[in-house]
mmCIF file of C-alpha atoms in Angstrom:
data_model
loop_
_atom_site.group_PDB
_atom_site.id
_atom_site.type_symbol
_atom_site.label_atom_id
_atom_site.label_comp_id
_atom_site.label_asym_id
_atom_site.label_seq_id
_atom_site.Cartn_x
_atom_site.Cartn_y
_atom_site.Cartn_z
ATOM 1 C CA MET A 4 0.000 0.000 0.000
ATOM 2 C CA LEU A 5 2.868 2.385 0.757
ATOM 3 C CA ILE A 6 4.394 1.953 -2.708
ATOM 4 C CA PRO A 7 1.299 3.231 -4.615
ATOM 5 C CA LEU A 8 0.889 5.981 -2.017
ATOM 6 C CA GLY A 9 4.483 7.075 -2.533
ATOM 7 C CA PHE A 10 4.012 7.092 -6.308
ATOM 8 C CA LEU A 11 0.901 9.256 -5.960
ATOM 9 C CA ILE A 12 2.811 11.729 -3.785
ATOM 10 C CA VAL A 13 5.584 11.904 -6.385
ATOM 11 C CA LEU A 14 3.122 12.514 -9.227
ATOM 12 C CA PHE A 15 1.078 15.062 -7.302
ATOM 13 C CA SER A 16 4.149 16.964 -6.120
ATOM 14 C CA VAL A 17 5.863 17.093 -9.496
ATOM 15 C CA PHE A 18 2.933 17.667 -11.842
ATOM 16 C CA GLY A 19 0.777 19.495 -9.311
ATOM 17 C CA GLY A 20 3.603 21.863 -8.460
ATOM 18 C CA PHE A 21 4.282 22.441 -12.152
ATOM 19 C CA ALA A 22 0.603 23.184 -12.815
ATOM 20 C CA LEU A 23 0.345 25.526 -9.800
ATOM 21 C CA ALA A 24 3.375 27.411 -11.086
ATOM 22 C CA GLY A 25 1.410 28.138 -14.254
ATOM 23 C CA GLY A 26 2.825 25.385 -16.449
ATOM 24 C CA SER A 27 0.736 23.510 -18.971
ATOM 25 C CA LEU A 28 0.653 19.737 -18.568
ATOM 26 C CA GLY A 29 -0.120 19.158 -22.249
ATOM 27 C CA PRO A 30 3.468 19.386 -23.562
ATOM 28 C CA LEU A 31 4.623 16.885 -20.899
ATOM 29 C CA PHE A 32 2.461 14.129 -22.371
ATOM 30 C CA GLN A 33 4.830 12.559 -24.891
ATOM 31 C CA PRO A 34 3.989 8.870 -25.465
ATOM 32 C CA LEU A 35 6.909 8.409 -27.869
ATOM 33 C CA GLU A 36 9.342 9.645 -25.225
ATOM 34 C CA PHE A 37 7.958 6.997 -22.875
ATOM 35 C CA LEU A 38 8.447 4.418 -25.628
ATOM 36 C CA ILE A 39 12.082 5.420 -26.229
ATOM 37 C CA ILE A 40 13.084 5.665 -22.557
ATOM 38 C CA GLY A 41 11.006 2.776 -21.240
ATOM 39 C CA GLY A 42 11.934 0.514 -24.137
ATOM 40 C CA ALA A 43 15.631 1.298 -23.770
ATOM 41 C CA GLY A 44 15.430 0.610 -20.025
ATOM 42 C CA LEU A 45 13.604 -2.684 -20.584
ATOM 43 C CA GLY A 46 16.098 -3.726 -23.247
ATOM 44 C CA ALA A 47 19.036 -2.928 -20.984
ATOM 45 C CA PHE A 48 17.412 -4.900 -18.166
ATOM 46 C CA VAL A 49 16.918 -7.953 -20.389
ATOM 47 C CA ALA A 50 20.453 -7.719 -21.780
ATOM 48 C CA ALA A 51 22.061 -7.334 -18.344
ATOM 49 C CA ASN A 52 20.323 -10.250 -16.636
ATOM 50 C CA ASN A 53 19.884 -13.944 -17.223
ATOM 51 C CA GLY A 54 16.556 -15.757 -17.191
ATOM 52 C CA LYS A 55 16.731 -16.576 -13.484
ATOM 53 C CA ALA A 56 17.344 -12.937 -12.532
ATOM 54 C CA ILE A 57 14.502 -11.694 -14.746
ATOM 55 C CA LYS A 58 12.117 -14.290 -13.327
ATOM 56 C CA ALA A 59 13.176 -13.456 -9.763
ATOM 57 C CA THR A 60 12.580 -9.761 -10.392
ATOM 58 C CA MET A 61 9.126 -10.384 -11.817
ATOM 59 C CA LYS A 62 8.191 -12.418 -8.729
ATOM 60 C CA SER A 63 9.905 -10.201 -6.179
ATOM 61 C CA LEU A 64 6.904 -8.067 -5.212
ATOM 62 C CA LYS A 65 4.759 -11.144 -4.559
ATOM 63 C CA LYS A 66 7.571 -12.824 -2.640
ATOM 64 C CA PHE A 67 8.122 -9.913 -0.283
ATOM 65 C CA LYS A 68 4.456 -9.095 0.238
ATOM 66 C CA ALA A 69 4.098 -11.371 3.270
ATOM 67 C CA SER A 70 7.227 -10.053 4.963
ATOM 68 C CA SER A 71 5.916 -6.481 4.747
ATOM 69 C CA LYS A 72 3.430 -7.489 7.454
ATOM 70 C CA TYR A 73 6.062 -8.665 9.949
ATOM 71 C CA ASP A 74 5.353 -6.777 13.154
ATOM 72 C CA ASN A 75 5.253 -7.149 16.932
ATOM 73 C CA ASP A 76 2.426 -9.706 16.795
ATOM 74 C CA THR A 77 4.221 -11.750 14.133
ATOM 75 C CA TYR A 78 7.315 -12.095 16.267
ATOM 76 C CA LEU A 79 5.310 -12.935 19.357
ATOM 77 C CA GLU A 80 3.740 -15.796 17.402
ATOM 78 C CA LEU A 81 7.102 -16.883 16.024
ATOM 79 C CA LEU A 82 8.777 -16.967 19.430
ATOM 80 C CA ALA A 83 5.780 -18.718 20.954
ATOM 81 C CA VAL A 84 5.955 -21.481 18.338
ATOM 82 C CA ILE A 85 9.652 -22.000 18.957
ATOM 83 C CA TYR A 86 9.067 -21.931 22.723
ATOM 84 C CA LYS A 87 6.392 -24.612 22.497
ATOM 85 C CA LEU A 88 8.562 -26.841 20.331
ATOM 86 C CA LEU A 89 11.627 -26.433 22.545
ATOM 87 C CA ASN A 90 9.559 -26.967 25.687
ATOM 88 C CA LYS A 91 8.090 -30.156 24.242
ATOM 89 C CA MET A 92 11.587 -31.383 23.371
ATOM 90 C CA ARG A 93 12.853 -30.578 26.876
ATOM 91 C CA ARG A 94 9.890 -32.246 28.571
ATOM 92 C CA ASP A 95 9.278 -35.309 26.395
ATOM 93 C CA GLY A 96 12.598 -35.789 24.611
ATOM 94 C CA MET A 97 14.085 -34.646 21.310
ATOM 95 C CA LEU A 98 12.022 -37.041 19.205
ATOM 96 C CA ALA A 99 8.752 -35.706 20.640
ATOM 97 C CA VAL A 100 8.587 -32.965 17.979
ATOM 98 C CA GLU A 101 9.410 -35.246 15.052
ATOM 99 C CA ARG A 102 5.777 -35.468 13.962
ATOM 100 C CA ASP A 103 5.374 -31.687 14.290
ATOM 101 C CA ILE A 104 8.283 -30.895 12.004
ATOM 102 C CA GLU A 105 7.603 -33.642 9.469
ATOM 103 C CA ALA A 106 3.956 -32.603 9.011
ATOM 104 C CA PRO A 107 3.563 -28.997 10.225
ATOM 105 C CA ALA A 108 0.100 -28.686 8.686
ATOM 106 C CA GLU A 109 -1.084 -31.488 10.991
ATOM 107 C CA SER A 110 0.719 -30.148 14.069
ATOM 108 C CA SER A 111 -1.430 -28.620 16.816
ATOM 109 C CA ILE A 112 1.453 -26.288 17.710
ATOM 110 C CA PHE A 113 1.776 -24.811 14.228
ATOM 111 C CA ASN A 114 -1.992 -24.692 13.695
ATOM 112 C CA GLU A 115 -2.335 -22.495 16.763
ATOM 113 C CA HIS A 116 -0.141 -19.951 14.976
ATOM 114 C CA PRO A 117 -1.283 -19.797 11.337
ATOM 115 C CA GLN A 118 0.881 -16.781 10.516
ATOM 116 C CA VAL A 119 3.986 -18.901 11.087
ATOM 117 C CA LEU A 120 2.478 -21.984 9.445
ATOM 118 C CA ASN A 121 1.577 -20.037 6.293
ATOM 119 C CA ASP A 122 4.928 -18.265 6.039
ATOM 120 C CA GLU A 123 7.251 -20.439 3.955
ATOM 121 C CA LEU A 124 10.411 -18.670 5.072
ATOM 122 C CA MET A 125 9.838 -19.012 8.821
ATOM 123 C CA LEU A 126 8.307 -22.483 8.640
ATOM 124 C CA ASN A 127 11.064 -24.042 6.551
ATOM 125 C CA PHE A 128 13.867 -22.478 8.574
ATOM 126 C CA ILE A 129 12.396 -23.740 11.852
ATOM 127 C CA VAL A 130 11.629 -27.306 10.756
ATOM 128 C CA ASP A 131 14.860 -27.785 8.812
ATOM 129 C CA TYR A 132 17.083 -26.955 11.759
ATOM 130 C CA LEU A 133 14.958 -28.685 14.359
ATOM 131 C CA ARG A 134 15.287 -31.774 12.187
ATOM 132 C CA LEU A 135 19.065 -31.428 12.323
ATOM 133 C CA MET A 136 18.959 -30.778 16.068
ATOM 134 C CA ILE A 137 17.064 -33.968 16.841
ATOM 135 C CA SER A 138 19.397 -35.994 14.633
ATOM 136 C CA GLY A 139 21.964 -35.568 17.414
ATOM 137 C CA ASN A 140 24.930 -35.557 15.028
ATOM 138 C CA MET A 141 25.728 -31.831 14.971
ATOM 139 C CA ASN A 142 27.259 -29.616 17.622
ATOM 140 C CA PRO A 143 26.148 -25.971 18.088
ATOM 141 C CA GLN A 144 29.118 -24.549 16.191
ATOM 142 C CA GLU A 145 28.482 -26.692 13.133
ATOM 143 C CA LEU A 146 24.786 -25.834 13.151
ATOM 144 C CA ASP A 147 25.583 -22.146 13.552
ATOM 145 C CA GLU A 148 27.908 -22.209 10.543
ATOM 146 C CA LEU A 149 25.256 -23.936 8.461
ATOM 147 C CA MET A 150 22.571 -21.412 9.430
ATOM 148 C CA LEU A 151 24.878 -18.493 8.683
ATOM 149 C CA HIS A 152 25.645 -19.949 5.248
ATOM 150 C CA GLU A 153 21.934 -20.346 4.508
ATOM 151 C CA ILE A 154 21.154 -16.785 5.596
ATOM 152 C CA GLU A 155 24.045 -15.492 3.498
ATOM 153 C CA THR A 156 22.812 -17.454 0.478
ATOM 154 C CA PHE A 157 19.276 -16.183 0.992
ATOM 155 C CA GLU A 158 20.467 -12.566 1.094
ATOM 156 C CA ALA A 159 22.607 -13.000 -2.024
ATOM 157 C CA GLU A 160 19.716 -14.484 -3.998
ATOM 158 C CA ALA A 161 17.122 -12.041 -2.667
ATOM 159 C CA GLU A 162 19.274 -9.031 -3.568
ATOM 160 C CA ILE A 163 19.324 -9.940 -7.272
ATOM 161 C CA PRO A 164 16.022 -8.173 -8.109
ATOM 162 C CA ALA A 165 16.996 -5.089 -6.097
ATOM 163 C CA ASP A 166 20.392 -4.899 -7.781
ATOM 164 C CA ALA A 167 18.881 -5.371 -11.249
ATOM 165 C CA LEU A 168 16.274 -2.646 -10.684
ATOM 166 C CA THR A 169 18.800 -0.242 -9.167
ATOM 167 C CA LYS A 170 21.047 -0.511 -12.211
ATOM 168 C CA VAL A 171 18.112 0.151 -14.555
ATOM 169 C CA GLY A 172 16.931 3.079 -12.392
ATOM 170 C CA ASP A 173 20.403 4.612 -12.447
ATOM 171 C CA ALA A 174 20.478 4.285 -16.238
ATOM 172 C CA MET A 175 17.099 5.947 -16.848
ATOM 173 C CA PRO A 176 18.403 9.569 -16.723
ATOM 174 C CA ALA A 177 20.966 8.645 -19.398
ATOM 175 C CA PHE A 178 18.220 7.150 -21.558
ATOM 176 C CA GLY A 179 16.290 10.377 -20.985
ATOM 177 C CA ILE A 180 19.242 12.292 -22.405
ATOM 178 C CA VAL A 181 19.273 9.934 -25.393
ATOM 179 C CA ALA A 182 15.601 10.716 -26.030
ATOM 180 C CA ALA A 183 16.287 14.445 -25.607
ATOM 181 C CA VAL A 184 19.192 14.342 -28.085
ATOM 182 C CA LEU A 185 17.008 12.536 -30.605
ATOM 183 C CA GLY A 186 14.369 15.239 -30.144
ATOM 184 C CA VAL A 187 16.934 17.993 -30.673
ATOM 185 C CA VAL A 188 18.200 16.222 -33.797
ATOM 186 C CA ARG A 189 14.647 16.094 -35.072
ATOM 187 C CA ALA A 190 14.135 19.767 -34.325
ATOM 188 C CA LEU A 191 17.376 20.856 -35.999
ATOM 189 C CA SER A 192 16.518 18.723 -38.999
ATOM 190 C CA SER A 193 13.478 20.960 -39.472
ATOM 191 C CA ALA A 194 15.483 24.140 -39.972
ATOM 192 C CA SER A 195 12.820 25.539 -42.244
ATOM 193 C CA ALA A 196 10.228 25.480 -39.453
ATOM 194 C CA ASP A 197 9.156 28.799 -37.976
ATOM 195 C CA PRO A 198 10.537 29.745 -34.508
ATOM 196 C CA SER A 199 7.316 28.845 -32.664
ATOM 197 C CA ALA A 200 7.262 25.316 -34.131
ATOM 198 C CA MET A 201 10.972 24.954 -33.421
ATOM 199 C CA GLY A 202 10.370 25.996 -29.808
ATOM 200 C CA VAL A 203 7.674 23.355 -29.417
ATOM 201 C CA MET A 204 9.967 20.640 -30.772
ATOM 202 C CA ILE A 205 12.814 21.682 -28.460
ATOM 203 C CA ALA A 206 10.422 21.652 -25.511
ATOM 204 C CA HIS A 207 9.231 18.174 -26.438
ATOM 205 C CA ALA A 208 12.857 17.029 -26.670
ATOM 206 C CA LEU A 209 13.651 18.304 -23.178
ATOM 207 C CA VAL A 210 10.726 16.317 -21.801
ATOM 208 C CA GLY A 211 12.843 13.212 -22.450
ATOM 209 C CA THR A 212 15.455 14.278 -19.891
ATOM 210 C CA PHE A 213 12.714 15.071 -17.389
ATOM 211 C CA LEU A 214 10.959 11.727 -17.854
ATOM 212 C CA GLY A 215 14.180 9.732 -17.605
ATOM 213 C CA ILE A 216 15.093 11.308 -14.270
ATOM 214 C CA LEU A 217 11.534 11.019 -12.941
ATOM 215 C CA MET A 218 11.140 7.359 -13.932
ATOM 216 C CA GLY A 219 14.549 6.421 -12.544
ATOM 217 C CA TYR A 220 14.606 8.240 -9.221
ATOM 218 C CA GLY A 221 10.891 8.636 -8.644
ATOM 219 C CA PHE A 222 9.685 5.104 -9.418
ATOM 220 C CA ILE A 223 12.260 2.408 -10.216
ATOM 221 C CA ASN A 224 14.916 3.111 -7.571
ATOM 222 C CA PRO A 225 12.371 3.462 -4.733
ATOM 223 C CA VAL A 226 10.986 0.007 -5.573
ATOM 224 C CA ALA A 227 14.529 -1.406 -5.499
ATOM 225 C CA SER A 228 15.139 0.243 -2.130
ATOM 226 C CA ARG A 229 11.886 -1.186 -0.803
ATOM 227 C CA ILE A 230 12.968 -4.688 -1.830
ATOM 228 C CA GLU A 231 16.280 -4.173 0.004
ATOM 229 C CA ARG A 232 14.389 -3.180 3.165
ATOM 230 C CA GLN A 233 12.261 -6.317 2.928
ATOM 231 C CA ILE A 234 15.353 -8.463 2.494
ATOM 232 C CA ALA A 235 16.747 -6.999 5.723
ATOM 233 C CA VAL A 236 13.488 -7.785 7.546
ATOM 234 C CA MET A 237 13.435 -11.380 6.319
ATOM 235 C CA ALA A 238 17.105 -11.928 7.128
ATOM 236 C CA LYS A 239 16.562 -10.523 10.620
ATOM 237 C CA THR A 240 13.696 -12.980 11.115
ATOM 238 C CA MET A 241 16.011 -15.842 10.192
ATOM 239 C CA GLN A 242 18.616 -14.476 12.602
ATOM 240 C CA CYS A 243 16.001 -14.445 15.358
ATOM 241 C CA ILE A 244 15.253 -18.128 14.787
ATOM 242 C CA ARG A 245 18.968 -18.931 14.588
ATOM 243 C CA VAL A 246 19.821 -17.227 17.870
ATOM 244 C CA THR A 247 16.908 -18.892 19.666
ATOM 245 C CA LEU A 248 17.769 -22.411 18.490
ATOM 246 C CA LEU A 249 21.457 -21.946 19.284
ATOM 247 C CA ALA A 250 20.625 -20.756 22.801
ATOM 248 C CA SER A 251 18.612 -23.930 23.291
ATOM 249 C CA MET A 252 21.466 -26.084 21.997
ATOM 250 C CA HIS A 253 23.798 -24.416 24.507
ATOM 251 C CA GLY A 254 21.538 -25.622 27.306
ATOM 252 C CA TYR A 255 19.366 -22.592 28.050
ATOM 253 C CA ALA A 256 15.774 -23.194 29.105
ATOM 254 C CA PRO A 257 13.134 -22.466 26.417
ATOM 255 C CA GLN A 258 11.981 -19.308 28.197
ATOM 256 C CA LEU A 259 15.528 -17.922 28.182
ATOM 257 C CA ALA A 260 16.183 -19.131 24.625
ATOM 258 C CA VAL A 261 13.286 -17.086 23.225
ATOM 259 C CA GLU A 262 14.627 -14.055 25.108
ATOM 260 C CA PHE A 263 17.844 -14.448 23.106
ATOM 261 C CA GLY A 264 15.735 -14.423 19.949
ATOM 262 C CA ARG A 265 13.811 -11.351 21.073
ATOM 263 C CA LYS A 266 17.050 -9.432 21.509
ATOM 264 C CA ALA A 267 18.045 -10.237 17.918
ATOM 265 C CA LEU A 268 15.061 -8.326 16.485
ATOM 266 C CA HIS A 269 14.949 -4.713 15.341
ATOM 267 C CA THR A 270 13.650 -2.421 18.073
ATOM 268 C CA ALA A 271 10.745 -1.209 15.919
ATOM 269 C CA GLU A 272 9.161 -4.685 15.848
ATOM 270 C CA ARG A 273 10.728 -6.196 18.968
ATOM 271 C CA PRO A 274 8.203 -7.220 21.656
ATOM 272 C CA THR A 275 9.013 -5.960 25.124
ATOM 273 C CA PHE A 276 10.284 -8.345 27.781
ATOM 274 C CA ASN A 277 6.918 -8.243 29.560
ATOM 275 C CA GLU A 278 4.961 -8.797 26.347
ATOM 276 C CA LEU A 279 7.022 -11.840 25.491
ATOM 277 C CA GLU A 280 6.896 -13.190 29.044
ATOM 278 C CA ASP A 281 3.102 -12.856 29.178
ATOM 279 C CA TYR A 282 2.746 -14.468 25.756
ATOM 280 C CA VAL A 283 5.067 -17.313 26.692
ATOM 281 C CA ARG A 284 3.228 -17.833 29.949
ATOM 282 C CA GLY A 285 0.056 -18.220 27.910
ATOM 283 C CA ALA A 286 1.824 -20.713 25.639
ATOM 284 C CA LYS A 287 3.147 -22.549 28.686
ATOM 285 C CA ALA A 288 -0.321 -22.734 30.222
ATOM 286 C CA GLU A 289 -1.694 -24.147 26.956
ATOM 287 C CA ALA A 290 1.128 -26.674 26.792
#
Protein backbone atom coordinates (compact mmCIF):
# COMPACT_ATOMS: atom_id res chain seq x y z
CA MET A 1 0.00 0.00 0.00
CA LEU A 2 2.87 2.39 0.76
CA ILE A 3 4.39 1.95 -2.71
CA PRO A 4 1.30 3.23 -4.62
CA LEU A 5 0.89 5.98 -2.02
CA GLY A 6 4.48 7.07 -2.53
CA PHE A 7 4.01 7.09 -6.31
CA LEU A 8 0.90 9.26 -5.96
CA ILE A 9 2.81 11.73 -3.78
CA VAL A 10 5.58 11.90 -6.39
CA LEU A 11 3.12 12.51 -9.23
CA PHE A 12 1.08 15.06 -7.30
CA SER A 13 4.15 16.96 -6.12
CA VAL A 14 5.86 17.09 -9.50
CA PHE A 15 2.93 17.67 -11.84
CA GLY A 16 0.78 19.50 -9.31
CA GLY A 17 3.60 21.86 -8.46
CA PHE A 18 4.28 22.44 -12.15
CA ALA A 19 0.60 23.18 -12.82
CA LEU A 20 0.34 25.53 -9.80
CA ALA A 21 3.38 27.41 -11.09
CA GLY A 22 1.41 28.14 -14.25
CA GLY A 23 2.83 25.38 -16.45
CA SER A 24 0.74 23.51 -18.97
CA LEU A 25 0.65 19.74 -18.57
CA GLY A 26 -0.12 19.16 -22.25
CA PRO A 27 3.47 19.39 -23.56
CA LEU A 28 4.62 16.89 -20.90
CA PHE A 29 2.46 14.13 -22.37
CA GLN A 30 4.83 12.56 -24.89
CA PRO A 31 3.99 8.87 -25.47
CA LEU A 32 6.91 8.41 -27.87
CA GLU A 33 9.34 9.65 -25.23
CA PHE A 34 7.96 7.00 -22.87
CA LEU A 35 8.45 4.42 -25.63
CA ILE A 36 12.08 5.42 -26.23
CA ILE A 37 13.08 5.66 -22.56
CA GLY A 38 11.01 2.78 -21.24
CA GLY A 39 11.93 0.51 -24.14
CA ALA A 40 15.63 1.30 -23.77
CA GLY A 41 15.43 0.61 -20.02
CA LEU A 42 13.60 -2.68 -20.58
CA GLY A 43 16.10 -3.73 -23.25
CA ALA A 44 19.04 -2.93 -20.98
CA PHE A 45 17.41 -4.90 -18.17
CA VAL A 46 16.92 -7.95 -20.39
CA ALA A 47 20.45 -7.72 -21.78
CA ALA A 48 22.06 -7.33 -18.34
CA ASN A 49 20.32 -10.25 -16.64
CA ASN A 50 19.88 -13.94 -17.22
CA GLY A 51 16.56 -15.76 -17.19
CA LYS A 52 16.73 -16.58 -13.48
CA ALA A 53 17.34 -12.94 -12.53
CA ILE A 54 14.50 -11.69 -14.75
CA LYS A 55 12.12 -14.29 -13.33
CA ALA A 56 13.18 -13.46 -9.76
CA THR A 57 12.58 -9.76 -10.39
CA MET A 58 9.13 -10.38 -11.82
CA LYS A 59 8.19 -12.42 -8.73
CA SER A 60 9.91 -10.20 -6.18
CA LEU A 61 6.90 -8.07 -5.21
CA LYS A 62 4.76 -11.14 -4.56
CA LYS A 63 7.57 -12.82 -2.64
CA PHE A 64 8.12 -9.91 -0.28
CA LYS A 65 4.46 -9.09 0.24
CA ALA A 66 4.10 -11.37 3.27
CA SER A 67 7.23 -10.05 4.96
CA SER A 68 5.92 -6.48 4.75
CA LYS A 69 3.43 -7.49 7.45
CA TYR A 70 6.06 -8.66 9.95
CA ASP A 71 5.35 -6.78 13.15
CA ASN A 72 5.25 -7.15 16.93
CA ASP A 73 2.43 -9.71 16.79
CA THR A 74 4.22 -11.75 14.13
CA TYR A 75 7.31 -12.09 16.27
CA LEU A 76 5.31 -12.94 19.36
CA GLU A 77 3.74 -15.80 17.40
CA LEU A 78 7.10 -16.88 16.02
CA LEU A 79 8.78 -16.97 19.43
CA ALA A 80 5.78 -18.72 20.95
CA VAL A 81 5.96 -21.48 18.34
CA ILE A 82 9.65 -22.00 18.96
CA TYR A 83 9.07 -21.93 22.72
CA LYS A 84 6.39 -24.61 22.50
CA LEU A 85 8.56 -26.84 20.33
CA LEU A 86 11.63 -26.43 22.55
CA ASN A 87 9.56 -26.97 25.69
CA LYS A 88 8.09 -30.16 24.24
CA MET A 89 11.59 -31.38 23.37
CA ARG A 90 12.85 -30.58 26.88
CA ARG A 91 9.89 -32.25 28.57
CA ASP A 92 9.28 -35.31 26.39
CA GLY A 93 12.60 -35.79 24.61
CA MET A 94 14.08 -34.65 21.31
CA LEU A 95 12.02 -37.04 19.20
CA ALA A 96 8.75 -35.71 20.64
CA VAL A 97 8.59 -32.97 17.98
CA GLU A 98 9.41 -35.25 15.05
CA ARG A 99 5.78 -35.47 13.96
CA ASP A 100 5.37 -31.69 14.29
CA ILE A 101 8.28 -30.89 12.00
CA GLU A 102 7.60 -33.64 9.47
CA ALA A 103 3.96 -32.60 9.01
CA PRO A 104 3.56 -29.00 10.22
CA ALA A 105 0.10 -28.69 8.69
CA GLU A 106 -1.08 -31.49 10.99
CA SER A 107 0.72 -30.15 14.07
CA SER A 108 -1.43 -28.62 16.82
CA ILE A 109 1.45 -26.29 17.71
CA PHE A 110 1.78 -24.81 14.23
CA ASN A 111 -1.99 -24.69 13.70
CA GLU A 112 -2.33 -22.50 16.76
CA HIS A 113 -0.14 -19.95 14.98
CA PRO A 114 -1.28 -19.80 11.34
CA GLN A 115 0.88 -16.78 10.52
CA VAL A 116 3.99 -18.90 11.09
CA LEU A 117 2.48 -21.98 9.44
CA ASN A 118 1.58 -20.04 6.29
CA ASP A 119 4.93 -18.26 6.04
CA GLU A 120 7.25 -20.44 3.95
CA LEU A 121 10.41 -18.67 5.07
CA MET A 122 9.84 -19.01 8.82
CA LEU A 123 8.31 -22.48 8.64
CA ASN A 124 11.06 -24.04 6.55
CA PHE A 125 13.87 -22.48 8.57
CA ILE A 126 12.40 -23.74 11.85
CA VAL A 127 11.63 -27.31 10.76
CA ASP A 128 14.86 -27.78 8.81
CA TYR A 129 17.08 -26.95 11.76
CA LEU A 130 14.96 -28.68 14.36
CA ARG A 131 15.29 -31.77 12.19
CA LEU A 132 19.06 -31.43 12.32
CA MET A 133 18.96 -30.78 16.07
CA ILE A 134 17.06 -33.97 16.84
CA SER A 135 19.40 -35.99 14.63
CA GLY A 136 21.96 -35.57 17.41
CA ASN A 137 24.93 -35.56 15.03
CA MET A 138 25.73 -31.83 14.97
CA ASN A 139 27.26 -29.62 17.62
CA PRO A 140 26.15 -25.97 18.09
CA GLN A 141 29.12 -24.55 16.19
CA GLU A 142 28.48 -26.69 13.13
CA LEU A 143 24.79 -25.83 13.15
CA ASP A 144 25.58 -22.15 13.55
CA GLU A 145 27.91 -22.21 10.54
CA LEU A 146 25.26 -23.94 8.46
CA MET A 147 22.57 -21.41 9.43
CA LEU A 148 24.88 -18.49 8.68
CA HIS A 149 25.64 -19.95 5.25
CA GLU A 150 21.93 -20.35 4.51
CA ILE A 151 21.15 -16.78 5.60
CA GLU A 152 24.05 -15.49 3.50
CA THR A 153 22.81 -17.45 0.48
CA PHE A 154 19.28 -16.18 0.99
CA GLU A 155 20.47 -12.57 1.09
CA ALA A 156 22.61 -13.00 -2.02
CA GLU A 157 19.72 -14.48 -4.00
CA ALA A 158 17.12 -12.04 -2.67
CA GLU A 159 19.27 -9.03 -3.57
CA ILE A 160 19.32 -9.94 -7.27
CA PRO A 161 16.02 -8.17 -8.11
CA ALA A 162 17.00 -5.09 -6.10
CA ASP A 163 20.39 -4.90 -7.78
CA ALA A 164 18.88 -5.37 -11.25
CA LEU A 165 16.27 -2.65 -10.68
CA THR A 166 18.80 -0.24 -9.17
CA LYS A 167 21.05 -0.51 -12.21
CA VAL A 168 18.11 0.15 -14.55
CA GLY A 169 16.93 3.08 -12.39
CA ASP A 170 20.40 4.61 -12.45
CA ALA A 171 20.48 4.28 -16.24
CA MET A 172 17.10 5.95 -16.85
CA PRO A 173 18.40 9.57 -16.72
CA ALA A 174 20.97 8.64 -19.40
CA PHE A 175 18.22 7.15 -21.56
CA GLY A 176 16.29 10.38 -20.98
CA ILE A 177 19.24 12.29 -22.41
CA VAL A 178 19.27 9.93 -25.39
CA ALA A 179 15.60 10.72 -26.03
CA ALA A 180 16.29 14.45 -25.61
CA VAL A 181 19.19 14.34 -28.08
CA LEU A 182 17.01 12.54 -30.61
CA GLY A 183 14.37 15.24 -30.14
CA VAL A 184 16.93 17.99 -30.67
CA VAL A 185 18.20 16.22 -33.80
CA ARG A 186 14.65 16.09 -35.07
CA ALA A 187 14.14 19.77 -34.33
CA LEU A 188 17.38 20.86 -36.00
CA SER A 189 16.52 18.72 -39.00
CA SER A 190 13.48 20.96 -39.47
CA ALA A 191 15.48 24.14 -39.97
CA SER A 192 12.82 25.54 -42.24
CA ALA A 193 10.23 25.48 -39.45
CA ASP A 194 9.16 28.80 -37.98
CA PRO A 195 10.54 29.74 -34.51
CA SER A 196 7.32 28.85 -32.66
CA ALA A 197 7.26 25.32 -34.13
CA MET A 198 10.97 24.95 -33.42
CA GLY A 199 10.37 26.00 -29.81
CA VAL A 200 7.67 23.36 -29.42
CA MET A 201 9.97 20.64 -30.77
CA ILE A 202 12.81 21.68 -28.46
CA ALA A 203 10.42 21.65 -25.51
CA HIS A 204 9.23 18.17 -26.44
CA ALA A 205 12.86 17.03 -26.67
CA LEU A 206 13.65 18.30 -23.18
CA VAL A 207 10.73 16.32 -21.80
CA GLY A 208 12.84 13.21 -22.45
CA THR A 209 15.46 14.28 -19.89
CA PHE A 210 12.71 15.07 -17.39
CA LEU A 211 10.96 11.73 -17.85
CA GLY A 212 14.18 9.73 -17.60
CA ILE A 213 15.09 11.31 -14.27
CA LEU A 214 11.53 11.02 -12.94
CA MET A 215 11.14 7.36 -13.93
CA GLY A 216 14.55 6.42 -12.54
CA TYR A 217 14.61 8.24 -9.22
CA GLY A 218 10.89 8.64 -8.64
CA PHE A 219 9.69 5.10 -9.42
CA ILE A 220 12.26 2.41 -10.22
CA ASN A 221 14.92 3.11 -7.57
CA PRO A 222 12.37 3.46 -4.73
CA VAL A 223 10.99 0.01 -5.57
CA ALA A 224 14.53 -1.41 -5.50
CA SER A 225 15.14 0.24 -2.13
CA ARG A 226 11.89 -1.19 -0.80
CA ILE A 227 12.97 -4.69 -1.83
CA GLU A 228 16.28 -4.17 0.00
CA ARG A 229 14.39 -3.18 3.17
CA GLN A 230 12.26 -6.32 2.93
CA ILE A 231 15.35 -8.46 2.49
CA ALA A 232 16.75 -7.00 5.72
CA VAL A 233 13.49 -7.78 7.55
CA MET A 234 13.43 -11.38 6.32
CA ALA A 235 17.11 -11.93 7.13
CA LYS A 236 16.56 -10.52 10.62
CA THR A 237 13.70 -12.98 11.11
CA MET A 238 16.01 -15.84 10.19
CA GLN A 239 18.62 -14.48 12.60
CA CYS A 240 16.00 -14.45 15.36
CA ILE A 241 15.25 -18.13 14.79
CA ARG A 242 18.97 -18.93 14.59
CA VAL A 243 19.82 -17.23 17.87
CA THR A 244 16.91 -18.89 19.67
CA LEU A 245 17.77 -22.41 18.49
CA LEU A 246 21.46 -21.95 19.28
CA ALA A 247 20.62 -20.76 22.80
CA SER A 248 18.61 -23.93 23.29
CA MET A 249 21.47 -26.08 22.00
CA HIS A 250 23.80 -24.42 24.51
CA GLY A 251 21.54 -25.62 27.31
CA TYR A 252 19.37 -22.59 28.05
CA ALA A 253 15.77 -23.19 29.11
CA PRO A 254 13.13 -22.47 26.42
CA GLN A 255 11.98 -19.31 28.20
CA LEU A 256 15.53 -17.92 28.18
CA ALA A 257 16.18 -19.13 24.62
CA VAL A 258 13.29 -17.09 23.22
CA GLU A 259 14.63 -14.05 25.11
CA PHE A 260 17.84 -14.45 23.11
CA GLY A 261 15.74 -14.42 19.95
CA ARG A 262 13.81 -11.35 21.07
CA LYS A 263 17.05 -9.43 21.51
CA ALA A 264 18.04 -10.24 17.92
CA LEU A 265 15.06 -8.33 16.48
CA HIS A 266 14.95 -4.71 15.34
CA THR A 267 13.65 -2.42 18.07
CA ALA A 268 10.74 -1.21 15.92
CA GLU A 269 9.16 -4.69 15.85
CA ARG A 270 10.73 -6.20 18.97
CA PRO A 271 8.20 -7.22 21.66
CA THR A 272 9.01 -5.96 25.12
CA PHE A 273 10.28 -8.35 27.78
CA ASN A 274 6.92 -8.24 29.56
CA GLU A 275 4.96 -8.80 26.35
CA LEU A 276 7.02 -11.84 25.49
CA GLU A 277 6.90 -13.19 29.04
CA ASP A 278 3.10 -12.86 29.18
CA TYR A 279 2.75 -14.47 25.76
CA VAL A 280 5.07 -17.31 26.69
CA ARG A 281 3.23 -17.83 29.95
CA GLY A 282 0.06 -18.22 27.91
CA ALA A 283 1.82 -20.71 25.64
CA LYS A 284 3.15 -22.55 28.69
CA ALA A 285 -0.32 -22.73 30.22
CA GLU A 286 -1.69 -24.15 26.96
CA ALA A 287 1.13 -26.67 26.79
